[in-house]
Amino acid sequence: MKPAAASLTLWRGARLATLAGAGGWGLVEHGALLVDGARLAWVGAERALPAGLRAAAEHDLGGALVTPGLVDCHTHLVYDGQRAREFELRLQGASYEDIARAGGGIRATVAATRAAGDDALFAAARPRALALMSEGVTTLEIKSGYGLSLDDEARCLRVARRLGRELPLTVRTTSLAAHALPPEFDGRADDYIDAVVQWLPQWQREGLVDAVDAFCERIGFSTAQTRRVFDAARALGLPVKLHAEQLSDMGGAELAAGYRALSCDHLEHLSESGVRAMAAAGTVAVLLPGAFYFLRETKVPPVAALRAAGVPIAVASDHNPGSSPGLSLLLMLHMACTLFRLTPEEAVRGVTLHAARAIGLAGSHGTLEAGKQADFAVWDIEHPNELAYWFGRNPCRRVVRAGRQRAAPLSRPPEPVEPA
Ligand code: NIG
Ligand code: FE
C-alpha cells in the first residue's frame, strides 16, 4: 500500500453540486473531493477514486450537500457610519437622486469614512465580511469609493487587502474612485477625473487595485468621463467593470463592452443594444436585487434578453450603506429568483462560476473541479435549489477555504449554554 501523502485530505460521503460544465448543477451522488494543499486534486464519485489512494486525513460528510464556496462579486464593504435617516426620508417620498443632489447619499458616507481611522474602518468592515462568510462566502470583491482622495481611497483599499490577509477569504479589490464628486471638486467633475487618472498608477504601484470601476449615471459620471477612467485603467493593464444603467440608460454597457469589461452591474435600464454589446464582449451581467429592492425600484433588468443572448449572469449583495445595507448573499439568491425571475440554477451559478468570472477568477474559483482552489461549503439541505428557496435561514454547516476548514464560529452559531 502506498504511504499516505501528507498534503492530501479526502472529503467523502458528499452530494456534490460541482457547477462544472456549461449547464446543470453538475450533481454527483456519493461524491468525494481530494484536496492537495490549497487545491482540489480530484473531484468525482467515490467509487471512481484513484486506486491505492491514501490521504493523510479523511472526513465523511454523511451525505451532506457540497457546493463551491460562494463568491460575492460586488460589495462596497469598507466605509464608516450608516444612512438609516435617508431610508426614512425615502419612505416619506424623497428619491435616491434627490438625496444625492442635496449633498447626502454617497457624500455623507465619504465624510464619515474620511473622519474614521484605519483601525476603525477595519473594525467596521470585519464583521460585515464575517456575516457574508457565515453563509459560505469564500471570495469577496471590495470596492473603494468612499474616500475619493488619493490618500483616503488608498486607506480603504488597504483595509480591503487587510481583510483578505487576516480572514480566511480571497479578496479582490476594485478602485471606484469615480463613484461621486467629492466636495472639494464641486462643479469641477473633469478636474476630479484628471486627478483620478493621476492617482490610479500610484494605487496600482502599491498593489492595491485588481480592477477599475466607475458610476456612470446622471448623478455619477458621464460616458466621456468614464471613458477617460477606463483609458487610464487600460494603459495600466487593469480590467474594468461598470455601475451601468442603474437609474437611467446612459449607454454605459456599450461603452464598457468596448473595453471588454469583466462585468456591467445593476442594469435595470439596460437596452437591447447594451445586451448585444455585452454578449459580444463576454461581459458578465451582475444583478443586484438588494439595491433594486431597497430603492423600491420597479424596472427589472432584462433577464430574458440577457439569457437569450447568452450573457453570463451573476448575482451579488452590492453591500453598501445607501442602496443595499444587507449582508446575506443567500437572500440575494432568493430575491434574484422572486424579483428578477432567475431560475434557482441560474442564481446559484450567479454566485459561483459567473461571479468568479465577473472578478476575473473563473480559471481558479467558482466550480468544484480539479486544479481549482479548494473552496467549498457544506450545507444542511438536500438539493442546491434550496439555496434560493429558503430565506432568513442559514443552512451553511461548514466551510473549507484554500483546503483548510474554517474555525467553527465562522460557520456555526454558538452552542447554547446550559444552566449549571
Ligand atoms: O452600487 N450606485 C452607486 N453606488 C452604490 C450605492 C452607494 C451609496 O449609496 O452609498 C450602489 O448602489
Ligand atoms: Fe455598487
XYZ file of C-alpha atoms and ligand atoms in Angstrom:
433
model
C 0.000 0.000 0.000
C 1.221 3.495 -0.848
C 2.185 5.704 2.084
C -0.278 8.462 2.889
C 0.630 11.679 1.118
C 0.987 14.260 3.860
C -0.631 17.040 1.844
C -3.743 15.068 0.800
C -7.105 15.333 2.544
C -10.097 13.302 1.408
C -13.652 14.584 1.893
C -16.071 11.738 1.162
C -19.761 10.965 1.580
C -20.769 14.166 -0.223
C -23.560 15.013 -2.607
C -21.661 17.335 -4.906
C -23.094 20.211 -6.907
C -19.951 20.980 -8.876
C -21.483 23.631 -11.187
C -18.858 22.446 -13.704
C -19.860 22.305 -17.367
C -21.967 24.641 -19.449
C -25.278 23.915 -17.734
C -26.926 21.928 -14.966
C -25.926 21.548 -11.355
C -23.148 19.053 -12.023
C -24.614 16.734 -9.385
C -22.518 13.801 -8.204
C -24.090 11.388 -5.689
C -21.735 9.665 -3.230
C -19.075 12.120 -4.255
C -15.591 12.825 -2.966
C -13.161 15.717 -3.066
C -9.457 15.140 -2.814
C -7.630 18.222 -1.602
C -3.899 18.705 -2.097
C -2.770 21.691 -0.045
C -4.900 24.613 -1.186
C -6.112 22.966 -4.408
C -8.635 20.376 -5.487
C -6.629 17.438 -6.795
C -9.570 15.265 -7.774
C -13.398 15.545 -7.799
C -15.862 12.775 -8.612
C -17.821 9.740 -7.452
C -16.226 7.890 -4.550
C -16.227 4.595 -6.396
C -14.056 6.156 -9.096
C -11.384 7.363 -6.647
C -7.884 6.544 -7.881
C -6.919 3.041 -6.695
C -4.467 2.775 -3.841
C -5.073 6.333 -2.766
C -4.030 7.148 0.790
C -4.843 10.530 2.197
C -3.302 11.815 5.408
C -6.719 12.912 6.678
C -10.232 11.800 5.835
C -13.639 13.324 6.603
C -17.014 11.682 5.986
C -19.678 14.284 5.213
C -22.544 11.844 5.791
C -24.338 12.641 2.532
C -24.382 16.428 3.009
C -24.615 18.718 0.004
C -21.384 20.424 -1.066
C -21.148 23.407 -3.421
C -18.282 25.638 -4.470
C -17.573 28.382 -1.931
C -19.802 31.347 -2.741
C -18.399 34.432 -4.450
C -19.826 37.875 -3.682
C -18.565 39.772 -6.730
C -19.819 43.293 -5.933
C -19.568 44.914 -2.491
C -18.720 48.305 -1.019
C -17.738 46.810 2.321
C -15.314 49.445 3.617
C -16.971 52.585 4.987
C -17.963 54.170 8.276
C -21.384 55.251 9.523
C -24.843 54.381 8.278
C -27.664 56.105 6.411
C -30.847 54.972 8.176
C -32.123 58.569 8.215
C -32.062 58.604 4.402
C -34.098 55.425 4.420
C -36.714 57.267 6.467
C -36.640 60.211 4.062
C -37.056 57.927 1.089
C -40.026 56.255 2.759
C -41.543 59.734 3.037
C -41.143 60.281 -0.702
C -37.603 61.603 -1.317
C -35.801 59.791 -4.117
C -32.244 58.396 -4.011
C -31.295 61.001 -6.610
C -32.947 63.878 -4.626
C -30.921 62.924 -1.559
C -27.678 62.681 -3.541
C -28.271 66.083 -5.173
C -28.903 67.631 -1.732
C -25.427 66.529 -0.624
C -26.478 63.393 1.239
C -26.096 59.928 -0.198
C -22.601 58.783 -1.118
C -21.131 62.113 0.075
C -22.471 61.563 3.588
C -20.636 58.231 3.747
C -17.496 59.846 2.297
C -17.476 62.378 5.152
C -17.864 59.624 7.778
C -15.239 57.427 6.112
C -12.675 60.213 5.836
C -13.151 61.003 9.523
C -12.547 57.395 10.614
C -9.097 55.993 11.361
C -7.752 52.933 9.563
C -8.391 50.611 12.503
C -11.930 51.917 12.895
C -12.591 51.231 9.201
C -11.192 47.735 9.594
C -13.229 47.136 12.748
C -16.392 48.247 10.926
C -15.753 46.136 7.825
C -14.612 42.929 9.542
C -18.000 41.875 10.996
C -19.620 42.606 7.645
C -17.190 40.222 5.983
C -17.804 37.634 8.719
C -21.572 37.876 8.195
C -21.182 37.123 4.485
C -18.680 34.354 5.227
C -21.080 32.676 7.661
C -23.243 31.849 4.632
C -20.488 30.125 2.695
C -18.808 33.105 1.022
C -15.121 32.379 0.407
C -14.353 35.112 -2.141
C -15.285 38.755 -1.933
C -14.848 41.725 -4.214
C -14.465 45.009 -2.308
C -14.684 48.408 -3.953
C -13.285 51.668 -2.735
C -15.349 54.767 -3.479
C -15.973 56.368 -0.084
C -12.554 58.028 0.195
C -12.437 59.986 -3.069
C -8.948 61.391 -2.436
C -5.508 59.931 -3.133
C -4.955 59.076 0.495
C -8.482 58.132 1.594
C -9.054 55.800 -1.355
C -5.705 54.139 -0.626
C -6.660 53.720 3.044
C -9.920 51.997 2.105
C -8.164 49.688 -0.367
C -5.557 48.810 2.278
C -8.344 47.891 4.685
C -9.789 45.629 1.985
C -6.405 43.949 1.482
C -6.043 43.543 5.248
C -9.402 41.731 5.390
C -8.030 39.296 2.823
C -4.876 38.754 4.871
C -6.481 38.389 8.287
C -9.603 36.397 7.380
C -9.852 33.052 5.557
C -11.143 34.825 2.494
C -9.979 35.691 -1.024
C -10.401 39.442 -1.543
C -10.302 41.186 -4.917
C -10.114 44.955 -4.765
C -11.668 47.384 -7.212
C -10.925 51.094 -7.399
C -14.201 53.018 -7.585
C -12.689 56.467 -7.195
C -15.134 57.587 -9.919
C -18.080 56.953 -7.593
C -19.138 60.523 -6.756
C -17.706 64.009 -6.887
C -16.010 64.906 -3.584
C -16.975 68.351 -2.187
C -13.545 69.897 -2.816
C -14.115 69.331 -6.571
C -17.644 70.809 -6.631
C -18.537 71.944 -10.137
C -15.234 70.532 -11.447
C -16.009 66.959 -12.392
C -13.474 66.922 -15.227
C -10.728 68.116 -12.895
C -11.632 65.322 -10.488
C -11.355 62.765 -13.292
C -7.932 64.254 -14.169
C -6.927 63.645 -10.557
C -8.230 60.067 -10.545
C -6.269 59.350 -13.716
C -3.112 60.574 -11.950
C -3.810 58.679 -8.741
C -4.517 55.297 -10.333
C -0.864 54.425 -11.115
C 0.082 55.194 -7.503
C -2.566 52.846 -6.110
C -1.556 50.221 -8.614
C 2.123 50.563 -7.737
C 1.246 49.841 -4.124
C -0.583 46.672 -5.238
C -3.963 47.961 -4.134
C -6.013 47.566 -7.309
C -7.208 44.450 -9.142
C -9.817 46.220 -11.305
C -11.287 49.658 -12.005
C -14.971 50.602 -11.786
C -16.992 53.812 -12.272
C -20.525 55.027 -11.563
C -21.798 56.091 -14.973
C -25.036 57.891 -14.188
C -26.728 61.293 -14.173
C -25.720 61.654 -10.516
C -22.355 59.998 -11.141
C -20.054 60.493 -14.141
C -20.723 60.927 -17.866
C -19.769 58.415 -20.511
C -16.922 60.711 -21.628
C -15.559 60.856 -18.066
C -15.983 57.093 -17.651
C -14.047 56.603 -20.874
C -11.114 58.597 -19.502
C -11.001 56.464 -16.369
C -11.155 53.309 -18.486
C -8.392 54.560 -20.786
C -6.189 55.072 -17.730
C -7.025 51.565 -16.495
C -6.252 50.077 -19.890
C -2.899 51.864 -20.012
C -2.048 50.160 -16.698
C -3.309 46.770 -17.877
C -6.142 46.758 -15.340
C -9.520 45.203 -16.215
C -12.625 47.370 -15.914
C -16.209 46.951 -14.742
C -19.058 49.455 -14.562
C -22.051 50.532 -12.468
C -24.210 50.801 -15.567
C -27.838 51.683 -16.340
C -28.936 51.573 -12.682
C -31.199 54.649 -12.711
C -31.237 55.503 -16.429
C -29.907 54.222 -19.756
C -26.620 56.063 -20.306
C -25.234 53.638 -22.882
C -22.705 52.568 -20.259
C -22.939 48.881 -21.115
C -21.992 49.514 -24.750
C -19.107 51.700 -23.596
C -17.846 49.131 -21.079
C -18.186 46.278 -23.571
C -15.911 48.276 -25.893
C -13.232 47.866 -23.191
C -14.065 44.137 -22.814
C -15.248 44.875 -19.284
C -15.298 41.979 -16.844
C -18.826 42.975 -15.817
C -21.574 45.556 -16.001
C -23.539 45.788 -12.783
C -27.130 46.809 -11.859
C -28.520 47.054 -15.455
C -32.175 47.748 -14.654
C -32.326 50.186 -17.619
C -30.156 48.120 -19.988
C -31.160 48.419 -23.677
C -31.248 45.739 -26.374
C -28.070 47.128 -27.905
C -26.415 47.027 -24.473
C -27.330 43.344 -24.202
C -25.863 42.641 -27.639
C -22.645 44.513 -26.851
C -22.177 42.613 -23.584
C -22.820 39.274 -25.310
C -20.232 40.053 -27.986
C -17.629 41.108 -25.393
C -18.264 38.220 -22.970
C -19.060 40.747 -20.232
C -20.883 39.346 -17.188
C -24.208 40.931 -16.141
C -24.092 41.342 -12.357
C -27.631 41.677 -10.982
C -28.109 43.363 -7.626
C -31.574 42.614 -6.274
C -30.741 44.139 -2.877
C -30.370 47.642 -4.343
C -33.431 47.170 -6.573
C -35.461 46.151 -3.541
C -34.135 48.728 -1.072
C -34.545 51.651 -3.511
C -38.025 50.314 -4.286
C -37.277 50.279 -7.998
C -39.897 48.919 -10.363
C -37.983 48.402 -13.605
C -36.395 44.974 -13.596
C -33.251 44.153 -15.593
C -33.947 42.474 -18.959
C -33.234 38.947 -17.787
C -34.967 37.180 -20.694
C -32.925 39.189 -23.218
C -29.664 38.542 -21.321
C -30.470 34.848 -21.191
C -31.406 34.677 -24.876
C -28.177 36.450 -25.842
C -26.085 34.070 -23.727
C -24.733 36.784 -21.401
C -23.397 35.141 -18.211
C -25.478 36.357 -15.263
C -24.083 36.844 -11.754
C -25.796 37.916 -8.538
C -24.178 39.924 -5.745
C -25.016 41.692 -2.499
C -23.863 45.219 -3.513
C -23.474 45.678 0.230
C -23.286 49.424 0.917
C -24.905 51.831 3.389
C -27.015 53.731 0.845
C -28.717 51.355 -1.549
C -28.196 47.841 -0.184
C -27.380 47.544 3.530
C -27.896 43.755 3.523
C -25.327 41.124 4.452
C -26.915 37.939 3.155
C -25.875 36.595 -0.238
C -28.411 33.782 0.194
C -31.198 36.360 0.466
C -29.919 37.876 -2.802
C -30.195 34.441 -4.425
C -33.764 34.185 -3.270
C -34.627 37.698 -4.451
C -32.911 37.191 -7.810
C -35.500 34.450 -8.352
C -38.592 36.143 -6.898
C -37.913 39.684 -8.172
C -35.926 39.067 -11.366
C -37.216 35.593 -12.323
C -33.872 33.858 -12.434
C -34.128 30.100 -12.074
C -32.546 28.763 -8.863
C -29.865 27.152 -11.017
C -29.073 30.478 -12.705
C -28.984 32.189 -9.318
C -26.579 29.632 -7.835
C -24.388 29.786 -10.953
C -24.572 33.559 -10.435
C -22.864 33.360 -7.034
C -20.316 30.738 -8.055
C -18.883 30.417 -11.571
C -20.327 33.570 -13.109
C -19.472 35.647 -10.054
C -15.889 34.364 -10.243
C -15.814 35.355 -13.904
C -17.065 38.859 -13.033
C -13.902 39.406 -10.978
C -11.517 37.626 -13.317
C -11.216 34.431 -11.267
C -13.137 31.930 -13.407
C -9.969 29.906 -14.032
C -9.339 29.268 -10.349
C -12.650 29.679 -8.475
C -16.388 29.130 -8.776
C -16.685 25.406 -9.521
C -15.607 22.135 -7.935
C -13.022 20.947 -10.451
C -9.547 19.509 -10.171
C -6.941 22.263 -10.309
C -9.137 24.969 -8.801
C -8.715 26.388 -5.327
C -10.259 24.075 -2.700
C -13.054 26.415 -1.614
C -16.316 24.697 -0.741
C -19.340 24.968 1.514
C -21.190 22.080 3.187
C -24.939 22.592 3.580
C -27.782 21.175 5.641
C -30.028 20.836 2.599
C -30.790 18.064 0.127
C -30.704 19.898 -3.180
C -28.860 23.025 -4.326
C -32.130 24.625 -5.450
C -32.834 25.083 -1.722
C -30.108 27.722 -1.593
C -32.517 30.003 -3.449
C -35.636 28.703 -1.716
C -35.171 29.338 1.989
C -34.835 32.867 3.242
C -33.909 34.002 6.724
C -32.301 30.612 7.326
C -28.626 29.838 7.094
C -28.094 26.150 6.275
C -24.309 26.510 5.970
C -22.724 23.825 8.153
C -19.048 24.165 7.439
C -16.709 25.922 5.039
C -13.352 24.899 3.604
C -11.259 27.655 2.093
C -7.956 27.050 0.292
C -8.081 23.490 1.616
C -8.461 24.446 5.274
C -11.581 24.166 7.329
C -12.595 27.435 8.893
C -12.789 27.748 12.625
C -16.243 26.747 13.865
C -17.506 30.195 14.933
C -17.402 31.416 11.353
C -19.726 28.768 10.074
C -21.905 27.843 13.037
C -23.911 29.781 15.562
C -22.575 29.410 19.105
C -23.854 26.402 21.057
C -26.470 27.341 23.665
C -25.064 27.292 27.193
C -26.982 25.038 29.570
C -27.523 26.432 33.056
C -25.361 24.541 35.585
O -23.938 50.242 -6.055
N -24.737 53.169 -7.371
C -23.768 53.573 -6.783
N -23.135 53.006 -5.787
C -23.758 52.176 -4.802
C -24.510 52.940 -3.795
C -23.623 53.798 -2.999
C -24.292 54.540 -1.885
O -25.466 54.950 -1.970
O -23.570 54.728 -0.893
C -24.564 51.079 -5.457
O -25.793 51.024 -5.410
Fe -22.491 49.047 -6.187
